Short mmCIF file of C-alpha atoms in Angstrom, two decimals:
data_model
loop_
_atom_site.label_atom_id
_atom_site.label_comp_id
_atom_site.label_asym_id
_atom_site.label_seq_id
_atom_site.Cartn_x
_atom_site.Cartn_y
_atom_site.Cartn_z
CA MET A 265 3.65 -17.93 -8.20
CA THR A 266 1.65 -19.52 -5.38
CA GLY A 267 -1.88 -19.09 -6.75
CA ARG A 268 -3.63 -18.37 -10.01
CA GLU A 269 -1.71 -15.14 -10.48
CA ASP A 270 1.58 -13.58 -9.48
CA GLN A 271 1.70 -12.37 -5.86
CA LYS A 272 2.45 -8.75 -6.83
CA GLU A 273 -0.49 -8.78 -9.26
CA ASN A 274 -2.68 -9.98 -6.39
CA ASP A 275 -1.25 -7.21 -4.19
CA LEU A 276 -2.22 -4.67 -6.85
CA PHE A 277 -5.71 -6.19 -6.96
CA PHE A 278 -6.05 -5.68 -3.21
CA LEU A 279 -4.81 -2.09 -3.43
CA CYS A 280 -7.23 -1.22 -6.24
CA SER A 281 -10.11 -2.88 -4.36
CA LEU A 282 -9.20 -0.92 -1.24
CA ILE A 283 -9.17 2.35 -3.21
CA GLU A 284 -12.65 1.49 -4.50
CA TYR A 285 -13.82 0.58 -1.01
CA ILE A 286 -12.56 3.86 0.47
CA GLY A 287 -14.07 5.83 -2.41
CA ARG A 288 -17.48 4.29 -1.79
CA LYS A 289 -17.19 4.68 1.98
CA THR A 290 -16.29 8.38 1.76
CA ASN A 291 -18.25 9.27 -1.42
CA ASN A 292 -15.12 10.44 -3.20
CA TYR A 293 -13.83 10.11 -6.71
CA ARG A 294 -11.24 7.38 -6.77
CA SER A 295 -8.63 9.91 -7.93
CA THR A 296 -9.35 11.89 -4.74
CA VAL A 297 -8.60 8.79 -2.67
CA VAL A 298 -5.42 8.00 -4.62
CA ASN A 299 -4.17 11.58 -4.33
CA ALA A 300 -5.02 11.78 -0.62
CA LEU A 301 -3.12 8.56 0.11
CA GLY A 302 -0.15 9.72 -1.93
CA ARG A 303 2.66 7.83 -3.60
CA LYS A 304 4.40 6.80 -0.37
CA GLU A 305 1.27 5.31 1.26
CA LEU A 306 0.18 3.61 -1.97
CA GLN A 307 3.61 2.00 -2.23
CA HIS A 308 3.44 0.94 1.42
CA VAL A 309 0.02 -0.71 1.06
CA TYR A 310 1.15 -2.38 -2.18
CA ASP A 311 4.33 -3.68 -0.53
CA TYR A 312 2.44 -5.04 2.49
CA ALA A 313 -0.83 -6.01 0.81
CA ASP A 314 -0.33 -9.65 1.74
CA ILE A 315 -0.53 -8.56 5.39
CA TYR A 316 -3.27 -5.93 4.97
CA HIS A 317 -5.58 -8.33 3.19
CA CYS A 318 -5.63 -10.49 6.31
CA GLU A 319 -7.27 -7.59 8.17
CA ASN A 320 -10.89 -6.57 7.93
CA ILE A 321 -11.05 -4.24 4.91
CA ASP A 322 -13.35 -1.87 6.80
CA LYS A 323 -10.72 -1.52 9.55
CA VAL A 324 -7.92 -0.90 7.05
CA ALA A 325 -10.06 1.66 5.22
CA ASP A 326 -11.00 3.46 8.45
CA GLU A 327 -7.35 3.68 9.50
CA LEU A 328 -6.27 5.12 6.13
CA VAL A 329 -9.19 7.58 6.04
CA ALA A 330 -8.25 8.85 9.51
CA LYS A 331 -4.49 8.90 8.87
CA HIS A 332 -4.83 10.87 5.63
CA HIS A 333 -7.79 13.02 6.72
CA ILE A 334 -9.97 11.94 3.82
CA GLU A 335 -13.12 14.04 4.10
CA GLU A 336 -16.62 13.01 3.11
CA GLY A 337 -17.13 13.84 -0.56
CA TYR A 338 -20.10 14.25 -2.88
CA PHE A 339 -19.47 11.54 -5.46
CA ASP A 340 -21.96 8.70 -5.08
CA ASN A 341 -21.96 6.33 -8.01
CA ILE A 342 -23.97 3.68 -6.17
CA ALA A 343 -27.30 5.43 -5.48
CA PRO A 344 -27.97 6.52 -9.08
CA SER A 345 -27.15 3.08 -10.49
CA ARG A 346 -30.09 1.49 -12.26
CA TYR A 347 -28.46 -1.90 -12.71
CA ALA A 348 -26.54 -4.44 -10.67
CA ILE A 349 -23.72 -2.78 -8.80
CA PRO A 350 -20.30 -4.41 -9.11
CA SER A 351 -18.52 -5.12 -5.84
CA HIS A 352 -15.40 -3.26 -4.81
CA TRP A 353 -13.56 -6.51 -5.63
CA ASP A 354 -15.03 -6.51 -9.16
CA ILE A 355 -13.89 -2.95 -9.79
CA GLY A 356 -10.52 -3.65 -8.16
CA LYS A 357 -9.98 -6.38 -10.76
CA VAL A 358 -10.91 -4.01 -13.61
CA TYR A 359 -8.36 -1.44 -12.45
CA GLN A 360 -5.72 -4.07 -11.68
CA ARG A 361 -5.87 -5.41 -15.24
CA LEU A 362 -5.80 -1.96 -16.80
CA ILE A 363 -2.88 -0.80 -14.65
CA LEU A 364 -0.91 -3.95 -15.42
CA ASP A 365 -1.56 -3.57 -19.17
CA VAL A 366 -0.50 0.09 -19.12
CA SER A 367 2.52 -0.63 -16.93
CA HIS A 368 3.71 -3.54 -19.09
CA ALA A 369 3.27 -1.57 -22.30
CA GLY A 370 5.15 1.44 -20.99
CA GLY A 371 7.66 -0.36 -18.83
CA GLY A 372 6.62 1.86 -15.95
CA ASN A 373 6.48 1.52 -12.22
CA VAL A 374 3.18 0.03 -11.06
CA ILE A 375 2.45 2.75 -8.49
CA GLU A 376 3.26 5.55 -10.94
CA THR A 377 0.98 3.86 -13.46
CA LEU A 378 -1.75 3.45 -10.86
CA ILE A 379 -1.63 7.18 -10.09
CA ALA A 380 -1.74 8.05 -13.79
CA VAL A 381 -4.66 5.70 -14.54
CA TYR A 382 -6.77 6.85 -11.59
CA ASN A 383 -6.14 10.49 -12.53
CA SER A 384 -7.12 9.94 -16.17
CA TRP A 385 -10.37 10.39 -18.06
CA ILE A 386 -11.15 6.67 -18.03
CA THR A 387 -12.02 6.53 -14.32
CA ARG A 388 -15.19 8.60 -14.88
CA LYS A 389 -16.24 6.06 -17.52
CA ILE A 390 -15.42 2.98 -15.44
CA ASP A 391 -17.08 4.47 -12.35
CA ASN A 392 -20.37 5.09 -14.18
CA TYR A 393 -22.24 1.89 -13.38
CA ASN A 394 -25.06 2.87 -15.75
CA SER A 395 -22.67 2.38 -18.64
CA SER A 396 -21.02 -0.78 -19.88
CA MET A 397 -17.45 0.43 -19.55
CA TYR A 398 -16.58 -1.37 -16.31
CA TYR A 399 -17.37 -4.79 -17.75
CA GLU A 400 -15.75 -4.29 -21.15
CA ASN A 401 -12.98 -6.58 -22.29
CA PRO A 402 -9.64 -5.64 -20.63
CA SER A 403 -7.96 -5.20 -24.02
CA TYR A 404 -10.72 -2.78 -25.07
CA LEU A 405 -10.19 -0.73 -21.91
CA PHE A 406 -6.44 -0.69 -22.54
CA GLU A 407 -6.80 0.37 -26.18
CA SER A 408 -9.33 3.06 -25.21
CA TYR A 409 -6.97 4.31 -22.51
CA LYS A 410 -4.10 4.49 -25.01
CA ALA A 411 -6.31 6.28 -27.55
CA GLY A 412 -7.46 8.80 -24.93
CA ALA A 413 -11.13 8.17 -25.71
CA VAL A 414 -13.73 5.43 -25.78
CA LEU A 415 -13.27 3.45 -28.98
CA ALA A 416 -16.24 3.04 -31.28
#
């Protein structure tokens, strides 16, 4: 460990933040971005995140959008937001923590877990910035994810 968290956890944080950034840039659901990038590209960015994060995130996003032909979508969760909008880094941290919790609990591969989490019901809840889901306690998000529904 060279910083406050493990290097691979930081690499996951970058990857999740990049997914959020691309989703906002292209107006796509985050699952659309994840599925367009695919397992191989996600693994590549995760493996080389320490290099990619030294680049301008806009440049990295543009290259991935072009390479994977990610079209402009219709999902804009920024414009309808009535409250403060979390940054792509804020949301990247939310997803990083959830993916790590799910991965550690299930003993799974981080990239496989990332794909499963982003393709689950919880992304629509986290991505609704008019709700409180994205700033809930990480353990609450994890327990809700496991339960398959928002806990009361």
